[in-house]
């Protein structure tokens, strides 16, 4: 066990470039809580990290790109789907640092550019499309690295979602930031709920939570219906991150609470519950969630409140991990009159 101060000191020793607007605001959602007649609800506005539209990947970019700069990289290679928030966030952060970006996007080049993909284009990323189910990113990125090195460039590869130990440090740090804010506001957090996709966010949160022996329950709402692989990956990232931060904490599968019930049929497919959640939070609190991650995660919170899974005096903090540019790419599914 370490104290929060000691953990903070270790995180502060890691290479980091300041890019995000931090701390992000912690806001209460009294109108939503009243309507649902549930616990006290809070929202941590990580959608307000700045750069190009904000989100959790901006926090990770502070650490991943610092590592890239330390290794003298001049071009970043990373990957995601057509509407990846990670590639958009990483591209904008890399541009701000004067780095070039090559994106390996899984999917077919669409006729129309919308949402995140439009932003990738405007930010000047070089995009290479690979068909879904085609060669894996490690293979594709290796050949791009060889190609660039022949030209005398210094590439740095960031895995999908920046869900590797360097990126996960950002959410160990975010947990400490959130604890400070709750303390200032005079309340104790019972639950943190967030959307989970590639594991880095949850790995950082649970590692910091366990390291300082905090009793907060952290619920990851999975963005796809099959979650077993993600629990394993989250444990691995958390274990590696512990080593990086020199923490003697062991993370086990039972430390990872991953809820798959609100993911719908598949990753990226909008659910009617997520649509309801987006409208409800928008219309009660004026905050927009996204269709792929935070809408589904909030649908989970709403359902759990309706099923009385929280106590009336619990404080539940929802981390808004961003993703809002995807709203525009989903306009057909989102809009009905
Ligand atoms: C990537 C992403 C997540 C999931 O974070 P991971 O660290 O990949 O688990 C959640 N919400 C949004 C909006 C994201 O873009």
mmCIF file of C-alpha atoms and ligand atoms in Angstrom:
data_model
loop_
_atom_site.group_PDB
_atom_site.id
_atom_site.type_symbol
_atom_site.label_atom_id
_atom_site.label_comp_id
_atom_site.label_asym_id
_atom_site.label_seq_id
_atom_site.Cartn_x
_atom_site.Cartn_y
_atom_site.Cartn_z
ATOM 1 C CA UNK A 1 0.000 0.000 0.000
ATOM 2 C CA UNK A 2 1.089 3.570 -0.669
ATOM 3 C CA UNK A 3 -0.487 6.846 0.329
ATOM 4 C CA UNK A 4 -2.177 8.931 -2.363
ATOM 5 C CA UNK A 5 0.671 11.470 -1.997
ATOM 6 C CA UNK A 6 3.340 8.831 -2.586
ATOM 7 C CA UNK A 7 1.486 7.454 -5.593
ATOM 8 C CA UNK A 8 1.119 10.967 -6.990
ATOM 9 C CA UNK A 9 4.855 11.527 -6.580
ATOM 10 C CA UNK A 10 5.617 8.350 -8.542
ATOM 11 C CA UNK A 11 3.247 9.299 -11.330
ATOM 12 C CA UNK A 12 4.774 12.782 -11.446
ATOM 13 C CA UNK A 13 8.174 11.201 -12.143
ATOM 14 C CA UNK A 14 6.912 9.665 -15.398
ATOM 15 C CA UNK A 15 7.569 11.470 -18.689
ATOM 16 C CA UNK A 16 4.549 13.622 -19.487
ATOM 17 C CA UNK A 17 3.687 16.496 -21.814
ATOM 18 C CA UNK A 18 0.930 18.778 -20.621
ATOM 19 C CA UNK A 19 -1.728 18.817 -23.329
ATOM 20 C CA UNK A 20 -5.101 18.321 -21.652
ATOM 21 C CA UNK A 21 -7.128 20.830 -19.653
ATOM 22 C CA UNK A 22 -6.827 19.334 -16.207
ATOM 23 C CA UNK A 23 -8.343 18.909 -13.729
ATOM 24 C CA UNK A 24 -11.546 18.334 -15.664
ATOM 25 C CA UNK A 25 -14.693 19.605 -13.911
ATOM 26 C CA UNK A 26 -16.632 17.417 -11.492
ATOM 27 C CA UNK A 27 -20.291 18.375 -11.768
ATOM 28 C CA UNK A 28 -23.377 17.224 -9.949
ATOM 29 C CA UNK A 29 -26.409 15.994 -11.934
ATOM 30 C CA UNK A 30 -29.264 16.879 -9.560
ATOM 31 C CA UNK A 31 -32.042 17.005 -12.162
ATOM 32 C CA UNK A 32 -31.196 13.564 -13.533
ATOM 33 C CA UNK A 33 -30.900 12.129 -10.001
ATOM 34 C CA UNK A 34 -34.275 13.584 -9.021
ATOM 35 C CA UNK A 35 -35.993 12.271 -12.116
ATOM 36 C CA UNK A 36 -34.646 8.770 -11.495
ATOM 37 C CA UNK A 37 -35.263 9.012 -7.755
ATOM 38 C CA UNK A 38 -31.878 7.404 -7.216
ATOM 39 C CA UNK A 39 -28.513 8.054 -5.550
ATOM 40 C CA UNK A 40 -26.560 11.272 -5.756
ATOM 41 C CA UNK A 41 -25.132 11.460 -9.276
ATOM 42 C CA UNK A 42 -21.959 13.198 -10.385
ATOM 43 C CA UNK A 43 -20.220 13.461 -13.716
ATOM 44 C CA UNK A 44 -16.477 13.823 -14.225
ATOM 45 C CA UNK A 45 -16.164 15.812 -17.425
ATOM 46 C CA UNK A 46 -13.299 14.067 -19.180
ATOM 47 C CA UNK A 47 -15.088 15.020 -22.384
ATOM 48 C CA UNK A 48 -13.702 18.500 -21.619
ATOM 49 C CA UNK A 49 -10.000 17.665 -21.816
ATOM 50 C CA UNK A 50 -9.684 19.974 -24.806
ATOM 51 C CA UNK A 51 -7.527 19.557 -27.910
ATOM 52 C CA UNK A 52 -9.858 18.325 -30.662
ATOM 53 C CA UNK A 53 -13.173 17.658 -28.875
ATOM 54 C CA UNK A 54 -11.798 15.969 -25.751
ATOM 55 C CA UNK A 55 -12.127 12.567 -24.124
ATOM 56 C CA UNK A 56 -10.168 9.968 -22.164
ATOM 57 C CA UNK A 57 -7.591 9.468 -24.924
ATOM 58 C CA UNK A 58 -6.254 13.001 -24.432
ATOM 59 C CA UNK A 59 -5.205 12.079 -20.905
ATOM 60 C CA UNK A 60 -3.417 9.004 -22.222
ATOM 61 C CA UNK A 61 -1.741 11.019 -25.002
ATOM 62 C CA UNK A 62 0.061 13.140 -22.391
ATOM 63 C CA UNK A 63 2.008 10.051 -21.355
ATOM 64 C CA UNK A 64 2.228 8.130 -24.652
ATOM 65 C CA UNK A 65 3.483 11.109 -26.630
ATOM 66 C CA UNK A 66 5.964 12.066 -23.909
ATOM 67 C CA UNK A 67 7.388 8.557 -24.281
ATOM 68 C CA UNK A 68 7.494 9.074 -28.072
ATOM 69 C CA UNK A 69 9.333 12.394 -27.713
ATOM 70 C CA UNK A 70 11.792 10.855 -25.273
ATOM 71 C CA UNK A 71 12.562 8.242 -27.937
ATOM 72 C CA UNK A 72 13.082 11.059 -30.472
ATOM 73 C CA UNK A 73 10.127 9.977 -32.619
ATOM 74 C CA UNK A 74 8.974 12.222 -35.450
ATOM 75 C CA UNK A 75 6.007 10.177 -36.642
ATOM 76 C CA UNK A 76 3.262 8.367 -34.719
ATOM 77 C CA UNK A 77 1.588 5.201 -35.989
ATOM 78 C CA UNK A 78 -1.642 4.133 -34.340
ATOM 79 C CA UNK A 79 -4.889 2.333 -35.078
ATOM 80 C CA UNK A 80 -8.636 2.140 -34.587
ATOM 81 C CA UNK A 81 -11.957 1.768 -36.363
ATOM 82 C CA UNK A 82 -13.516 4.353 -38.691
ATOM 83 C CA UNK A 83 -15.053 6.295 -35.767
ATOM 84 C CA UNK A 84 -12.165 5.806 -33.347
ATOM 85 C CA UNK A 85 -11.908 8.559 -30.754
ATOM 86 C CA UNK A 86 -8.427 7.371 -29.904
ATOM 87 C CA UNK A 87 -6.995 8.048 -33.354
ATOM 88 C CA UNK A 88 -8.636 11.473 -33.518
ATOM 89 C CA UNK A 89 -7.399 12.471 -30.057
ATOM 90 C CA UNK A 90 -3.908 11.096 -30.634
ATOM 91 C CA UNK A 91 -3.688 12.828 -34.002
ATOM 92 C CA UNK A 92 -4.581 16.236 -32.597
ATOM 93 C CA UNK A 93 -2.156 15.838 -29.684
ATOM 94 C CA UNK A 94 0.634 14.687 -32.014
ATOM 95 C CA UNK A 95 0.022 17.630 -34.371
ATOM 96 C CA UNK A 96 0.312 20.047 -31.471
ATOM 97 C CA UNK A 97 3.751 18.577 -30.786
ATOM 98 C CA UNK A 98 4.804 18.827 -34.436
ATOM 99 C CA UNK A 99 4.625 15.103 -35.130
ATOM 100 C CA UNK A 100 3.305 13.407 -38.258
ATOM 101 C CA UNK A 101 0.639 10.727 -37.943
ATOM 102 C CA UNK A 102 -0.103 7.559 -39.884
ATOM 103 C CA UNK A 103 -3.384 5.868 -39.012
ATOM 104 C CA UNK A 104 -4.180 2.245 -39.707
ATOM 105 C CA UNK A 105 -7.960 2.295 -39.896
ATOM 106 C CA UNK A 106 -9.856 -0.990 -39.920
ATOM 107 C CA UNK A 107 -12.818 -0.799 -42.264
ATOM 108 C CA UNK A 108 -13.648 0.237 -45.791
ATOM 109 C CA UNK A 109 -12.911 3.780 -46.939
ATOM 110 C CA UNK A 110 -16.360 5.380 -46.702
ATOM 111 C CA UNK A 111 -17.849 7.521 -49.458
ATOM 112 C CA UNK A 112 -18.597 10.299 -47.002
ATOM 113 C CA UNK A 113 -16.338 11.483 -44.219
ATOM 114 C CA UNK A 114 -18.179 12.205 -40.983
ATOM 115 C CA UNK A 115 -17.621 12.411 -37.222
ATOM 116 C CA UNK A 116 -14.144 11.417 -36.056
ATOM 117 C CA UNK A 117 -12.937 10.380 -39.507
ATOM 118 C CA UNK A 118 -13.649 13.835 -40.887
ATOM 119 C CA UNK A 119 -11.616 15.296 -38.021
ATOM 120 C CA UNK A 120 -8.699 12.900 -38.722
ATOM 121 C CA UNK A 121 -8.683 14.177 -42.277
ATOM 122 C CA UNK A 122 -8.788 17.847 -41.223
ATOM 123 C CA UNK A 123 -5.951 17.240 -38.767
ATOM 124 C CA UNK A 124 -3.854 15.926 -41.639
ATOM 125 C CA UNK A 125 -3.420 12.302 -40.630
ATOM 126 C CA UNK A 126 -2.237 9.954 -43.353
ATOM 127 C CA UNK A 127 -4.865 7.230 -43.399
ATOM 128 C CA UNK A 128 -4.296 3.631 -44.507
ATOM 129 C CA UNK A 129 -7.380 1.456 -44.675
ATOM 130 C CA UNK A 130 -7.155 -2.245 -43.842
ATOM 131 C CA UNK A 131 -10.228 -4.399 -44.257
ATOM 132 C CA UNK A 132 -11.795 -5.713 -41.043
ATOM 133 C CA UNK A 133 -10.477 -9.205 -40.391
ATOM 134 C CA UNK A 134 -7.383 -8.361 -42.473
ATOM 135 C CA UNK A 135 -3.798 -8.449 -41.209
ATOM 136 C CA UNK A 136 -3.407 -7.555 -37.530
ATOM 137 C CA UNK A 137 -2.019 -4.207 -36.420
ATOM 138 C CA UNK A 138 1.309 -5.650 -35.228
ATOM 139 C CA UNK A 139 1.953 -6.961 -38.733
ATOM 140 C CA UNK A 140 0.769 -3.830 -40.535
ATOM 141 C CA UNK A 141 2.600 -1.471 -38.195
ATOM 142 C CA UNK A 142 5.849 -3.460 -38.493
ATOM 143 C CA UNK A 143 5.883 -2.989 -42.240
ATOM 144 C CA UNK A 144 5.103 0.743 -41.919
ATOM 145 C CA UNK A 145 7.903 1.082 -39.369
ATOM 146 C CA UNK A 146 10.377 -0.580 -41.779
ATOM 147 C CA UNK A 147 9.227 1.628 -44.612
ATOM 148 C CA UNK A 148 9.682 4.781 -42.510
ATOM 149 C CA UNK A 149 13.025 3.773 -41.051
ATOM 150 C CA UNK A 150 14.405 3.299 -44.567
ATOM 151 C CA UNK A 151 13.567 6.951 -45.133
ATOM 152 C CA UNK A 152 15.408 7.970 -41.976
ATOM 153 C CA UNK A 153 12.276 8.646 -39.963
ATOM 154 C CA UNK A 154 11.807 7.687 -36.305
ATOM 155 C CA UNK A 155 8.379 6.100 -35.863
ATOM 156 C CA UNK A 156 6.627 5.390 -32.564
ATOM 157 C CA UNK A 157 3.777 2.885 -32.456
ATOM 158 C CA UNK A 158 0.827 3.350 -30.100
ATOM 159 C CA UNK A 159 -1.490 0.365 -29.626
ATOM 160 C CA UNK A 160 -5.241 0.751 -30.137
ATOM 161 C CA UNK A 161 -6.816 2.905 -27.452
ATOM 162 C CA UNK A 162 -3.338 3.618 -26.006
ATOM 163 C CA UNK A 163 -4.234 0.767 -23.668
ATOM 164 C CA UNK A 164 -0.743 -0.121 -22.592
ATOM 165 C CA UNK A 165 0.981 0.687 -19.300
ATOM 166 C CA UNK A 166 2.268 4.114 -20.367
ATOM 167 C CA UNK A 167 -1.281 5.161 -21.315
ATOM 168 C CA UNK A 168 -2.922 3.577 -18.268
ATOM 169 C CA UNK A 169 -0.862 5.773 -15.916
ATOM 170 C CA UNK A 170 -3.143 8.617 -16.994
ATOM 171 C CA UNK A 171 -6.120 6.994 -15.296
ATOM 172 C CA UNK A 172 -4.231 6.153 -12.138
ATOM 173 C CA UNK A 173 -3.594 9.881 -12.081
ATOM 174 C CA UNK A 174 -7.242 10.663 -12.891
ATOM 175 C CA UNK A 175 -8.391 8.639 -9.878
ATOM 176 C CA UNK A 176 -6.228 10.774 -7.578
ATOM 177 C CA UNK A 177 -7.510 13.941 -9.262
ATOM 178 C CA UNK A 178 -11.098 12.804 -8.699
ATOM 179 C CA UNK A 179 -10.480 11.905 -5.044
ATOM 180 C CA UNK A 180 -9.105 15.397 -4.415
ATOM 181 C CA UNK A 181 -12.162 16.977 -5.990
ATOM 182 C CA UNK A 182 -14.599 14.827 -3.999
ATOM 183 C CA UNK A 183 -12.741 15.739 -0.820
ATOM 184 C CA UNK A 184 -12.966 19.454 -1.662
ATOM 185 C CA UNK A 185 -16.683 19.062 -2.332
ATOM 186 C CA UNK A 186 -17.142 17.237 0.951
ATOM 187 C CA UNK A 187 -18.374 13.830 -0.165
ATOM 188 C CA UNK A 188 -17.160 10.256 -0.296
ATOM 189 C CA UNK A 189 -17.354 8.370 -3.592
ATOM 190 C CA UNK A 190 -19.085 4.983 -3.402
ATOM 191 C CA UNK A 191 -19.056 4.066 -7.092
ATOM 192 C CA UNK A 192 -17.203 5.126 -10.203
ATOM 193 C CA UNK A 193 -18.855 4.064 -13.451
ATOM 194 C CA UNK A 194 -17.189 4.403 -16.839
ATOM 195 C CA UNK A 195 -17.290 2.953 -20.344
ATOM 196 C CA UNK A 196 -14.649 0.294 -21.033
ATOM 197 C CA UNK A 197 -13.309 -0.682 -24.436
ATOM 198 C CA UNK A 198 -9.634 -1.570 -24.624
ATOM 199 C CA UNK A 199 -8.931 -1.698 -20.885
ATOM 200 C CA UNK A 200 -6.471 1.114 -20.229
ATOM 201 C CA UNK A 201 -8.898 3.388 -18.430
ATOM 202 C CA UNK A 202 -10.129 0.704 -16.060
ATOM 203 C CA UNK A 203 -6.619 -0.697 -15.510
ATOM 204 C CA UNK A 204 -5.347 2.707 -14.338
ATOM 205 C CA UNK A 205 -8.371 3.346 -12.120
ATOM 206 C CA UNK A 206 -8.376 -0.034 -10.372
ATOM 207 C CA UNK A 207 -4.627 -0.055 -9.905
ATOM 208 C CA UNK A 208 -4.601 3.328 -8.162
ATOM 209 C CA UNK A 209 -7.714 2.417 -6.173
ATOM 210 C CA UNK A 210 -6.156 -0.804 -4.889
ATOM 211 C CA UNK A 211 -2.707 0.706 -4.336
ATOM 212 C CA UNK A 212 -4.051 3.329 -1.938
ATOM 213 C CA UNK A 213 -6.549 0.862 -0.413
ATOM 214 C CA UNK A 214 -9.569 2.917 -1.349
ATOM 215 C CA UNK A 215 -12.892 1.106 -1.101
ATOM 216 C CA UNK A 216 -14.547 2.713 -4.118
ATOM 217 C CA UNK A 217 -16.299 0.230 -6.379
ATOM 218 C CA UNK A 218 -15.330 0.746 -10.003
ATOM 219 C CA UNK A 219 -17.757 -0.524 -12.627
ATOM 220 C CA UNK A 220 -16.581 -0.780 -16.223
ATOM 221 C CA UNK A 221 -19.435 -0.872 -18.713
ATOM 222 C CA UNK A 222 -18.177 -2.904 -21.642
ATOM 223 C CA UNK A 223 -18.734 -1.573 -25.163
ATOM 224 C CA UNK A 224 -19.258 -5.073 -26.566
ATOM 225 C CA UNK A 225 -21.193 -8.139 -25.364
ATOM 226 C CA UNK A 226 -18.153 -10.446 -24.998
ATOM 227 C CA UNK A 227 -16.004 -9.292 -22.089
ATOM 228 C CA UNK A 228 -13.820 -12.163 -20.875
ATOM 229 C CA UNK A 229 -10.833 -11.247 -23.026
ATOM 230 C CA UNK A 230 -11.061 -7.677 -21.761
ATOM 231 C CA UNK A 231 -10.902 -8.693 -18.098
ATOM 232 C CA UNK A 232 -7.709 -10.609 -18.841
ATOM 233 C CA UNK A 233 -6.244 -7.710 -20.797
ATOM 234 C CA UNK A 234 -7.186 -5.201 -18.088
ATOM 235 C CA UNK A 235 -5.420 -7.333 -15.463
ATOM 236 C CA UNK A 236 -2.301 -7.554 -17.647
ATOM 237 C CA UNK A 237 -2.180 -3.803 -18.262
ATOM 238 C CA UNK A 238 -2.720 -3.063 -14.556
ATOM 239 C CA UNK A 239 0.050 -5.500 -13.553
ATOM 240 C CA UNK A 240 2.497 -3.970 -16.027
ATOM 241 C CA UNK A 241 1.534 -0.464 -14.944
ATOM 242 C CA UNK A 242 2.186 -1.450 -11.319
ATOM 243 C CA UNK A 243 5.732 -2.429 -12.317
ATOM 244 C CA UNK A 244 6.251 0.821 -14.186
ATOM 245 C CA UNK A 245 5.198 2.775 -11.092
ATOM 246 C CA UNK A 246 7.137 0.485 -8.782
ATOM 247 C CA UNK A 247 4.020 -0.499 -6.831
ATOM 248 C CA UNK A 248 3.887 -3.773 -4.995
ATOM 249 C CA UNK A 249 0.240 -4.392 -5.785
ATOM 250 C CA UNK A 250 -1.091 -7.445 -7.516
ATOM 251 C CA UNK A 251 -4.221 -7.151 -9.657
ATOM 252 C CA UNK A 252 -6.388 -10.226 -10.155
ATOM 253 C CA UNK A 253 -9.402 -10.915 -12.372
ATOM 254 C CA UNK A 254 -11.717 -10.500 -9.359
ATOM 255 C CA UNK A 255 -10.542 -6.881 -9.052
ATOM 256 C CA UNK A 256 -12.056 -6.084 -12.455
ATOM 257 C CA UNK A 257 -15.810 -5.526 -12.496
ATOM 258 C CA UNK A 258 -16.830 -5.497 -16.123
ATOM 259 C CA UNK A 259 -20.523 -5.357 -16.979
ATOM 260 C CA UNK A 260 -21.460 -6.506 -20.482
ATOM 261 C CA UNK A 261 -25.254 -6.294 -20.138
ATOM 262 C CA UNK A 262 -25.635 -2.900 -21.793
ATOM 263 C CA UNK A 263 -23.409 -3.402 -24.824
ATOM 264 C CA UNK A 264 -26.236 -4.472 -27.123
ATOM 265 C CA UNK A 265 -25.659 -6.813 -30.041
ATOM 266 C CA UNK A 266 -22.202 -5.693 -30.973
ATOM 267 C CA UNK A 267 -19.595 -2.997 -30.666
ATOM 268 C CA UNK A 268 -20.755 0.214 -32.287
ATOM 269 C CA UNK A 269 -24.397 -0.823 -32.718
ATOM 270 C CA UNK A 270 -26.661 1.749 -31.072
ATOM 271 C CA UNK A 271 -29.159 0.408 -28.525
ATOM 272 C CA UNK A 272 -32.549 1.944 -27.775
ATOM 273 C CA UNK A 273 -31.481 2.210 -24.111
ATOM 274 C CA UNK A 274 -28.396 4.215 -25.097
ATOM 275 C CA UNK A 275 -30.545 6.515 -27.206
ATOM 276 C CA UNK A 276 -32.856 7.026 -24.231
ATOM 277 C CA UNK A 277 -29.835 7.747 -21.990
ATOM 278 C CA UNK A 278 -28.388 10.280 -24.445
ATOM 279 C CA UNK A 279 -31.702 12.144 -24.614
ATOM 280 C CA UNK A 280 -32.339 11.968 -20.870
ATOM 281 C CA UNK A 281 -28.924 13.337 -19.860
ATOM 282 C CA UNK A 282 -29.060 15.934 -22.640
ATOM 283 C CA UNK A 283 -32.528 17.103 -21.644
ATOM 284 C CA UNK A 284 -32.012 17.141 -17.876
ATOM 285 C CA UNK A 285 -28.382 18.232 -17.579
ATOM 286 C CA UNK A 286 -27.503 19.737 -20.958
ATOM 287 C CA UNK A 287 -24.649 17.259 -21.408
ATOM 288 C CA UNK A 288 -24.205 15.173 -24.549
ATOM 289 C CA UNK A 289 -23.077 11.562 -24.348
ATOM 290 C CA UNK A 290 -21.909 9.494 -27.315
ATOM 291 C CA UNK A 291 -23.608 6.538 -29.048
ATOM 292 C CA UNK A 292 -20.766 3.966 -28.808
ATOM 293 C CA UNK A 293 -19.427 4.218 -25.245
ATOM 294 C CA UNK A 294 -20.881 6.710 -22.788
ATOM 295 C CA UNK A 295 -24.498 6.378 -23.976
ATOM 296 C CA UNK A 296 -24.393 2.635 -23.317
ATOM 297 C CA UNK A 297 -22.555 3.076 -20.017
ATOM 298 C CA UNK A 298 -25.133 5.612 -18.823
ATOM 299 C CA UNK A 299 -27.945 3.303 -19.945
ATOM 300 C CA UNK A 300 -26.381 0.843 -17.505
ATOM 301 C CA UNK A 301 -26.403 3.388 -14.669
ATOM 302 C CA UNK A 302 -30.042 4.244 -15.359
ATOM 303 C CA UNK A 303 -31.065 0.579 -15.425
ATOM 304 C CA UNK A 304 -29.168 -0.155 -12.220
ATOM 305 C CA UNK A 305 -30.910 2.781 -10.516
ATOM 306 C CA UNK A 306 -34.316 1.518 -11.667
ATOM 307 C CA UNK A 307 -33.444 -1.913 -10.276
ATOM 308 C CA UNK A 308 -32.454 -0.286 -6.960
ATOM 309 C CA UNK A 309 -28.858 -1.496 -7.200
ATOM 310 C CA UNK A 310 -27.579 1.681 -5.500
ATOM 311 C CA UNK A 311 -28.523 3.024 -2.075
ATOM 312 C CA UNK A 312 -30.253 6.399 -1.891
ATOM 313 C CA UNK A 313 -27.298 7.962 -0.070
ATOM 314 C CA UNK A 314 -24.611 6.534 -2.391
ATOM 315 C CA UNK A 315 -22.479 8.941 -4.380
ATOM 316 C CA UNK A 316 -22.064 7.635 -7.913
ATOM 317 C CA UNK A 317 -19.533 9.314 -10.186
ATOM 318 C CA UNK A 318 -19.895 8.726 -13.920
ATOM 319 C CA UNK A 319 -16.756 9.431 -15.932
ATOM 320 C CA UNK A 320 -17.696 11.035 -19.231
ATOM 321 C CA UNK A 321 -14.926 9.600 -21.399
ATOM 322 C CA UNK A 322 -15.857 11.680 -24.467
ATOM 323 C CA UNK A 323 -16.657 10.371 -27.933
ATOM 324 C CA UNK A 324 -19.165 13.066 -28.890
ATOM 325 C CA UNK A 325 -17.943 13.580 -32.492
ATOM 326 C CA UNK A 326 -19.429 10.148 -33.279
ATOM 327 C CA UNK A 327 -22.913 11.617 -32.665
ATOM 328 C CA UNK A 328 -22.769 13.122 -36.142
ATOM 329 C CA UNK A 329 -21.775 9.850 -37.772
ATOM 330 C CA UNK A 330 -24.824 8.204 -36.141
ATOM 331 C CA UNK A 331 -27.298 10.926 -37.071
ATOM 332 C CA UNK A 332 -29.624 8.561 -38.952
ATOM 333 C CA UNK A 333 -29.984 6.162 -36.024
ATOM 334 C CA UNK A 334 -30.203 8.975 -33.468
ATOM 335 C CA UNK A 335 -32.809 11.071 -35.172
ATOM 336 C CA UNK A 336 -36.409 10.067 -35.493
ATOM 337 C CA UNK A 337 -39.421 12.299 -35.543
HETATM 338 C C1 LIG B 1 -11.763 4.584 -25.823
HETATM 339 C C2 LIG B 1 -12.982 5.033 -25.155
HETATM 340 C C3 LIG B 1 -13.455 4.400 -23.995
HETATM 341 C C4 LIG B 1 -12.822 3.175 -23.421
HETATM 342 O O1 LIG B 1 -11.577 3.420 -22.830
HETATM 343 P P1 LIG B 1 -10.517 2.234 -22.780
HETATM 344 O O2 LIG B 1 -9.378 2.789 -22.064
HETATM 345 O O3 LIG B 1 -10.212 1.906 -24.221
HETATM 346 O O4 LIG B 1 -11.161 1.072 -22.116
HETATM 347 C C5 LIG B 1 -14.584 4.905 -23.380
HETATM 348 N N1 LIG B 1 -15.216 5.966 -23.881
HETATM 349 C C6 LIG B 1 -14.813 6.592 -24.998
HETATM 350 C C7 LIG B 1 -15.599 7.734 -25.487
HETATM 351 C C8 LIG B 1 -13.681 6.150 -25.672
HETATM 352 O O5 LIG B 1 -13.277 6.777 -26.782
#
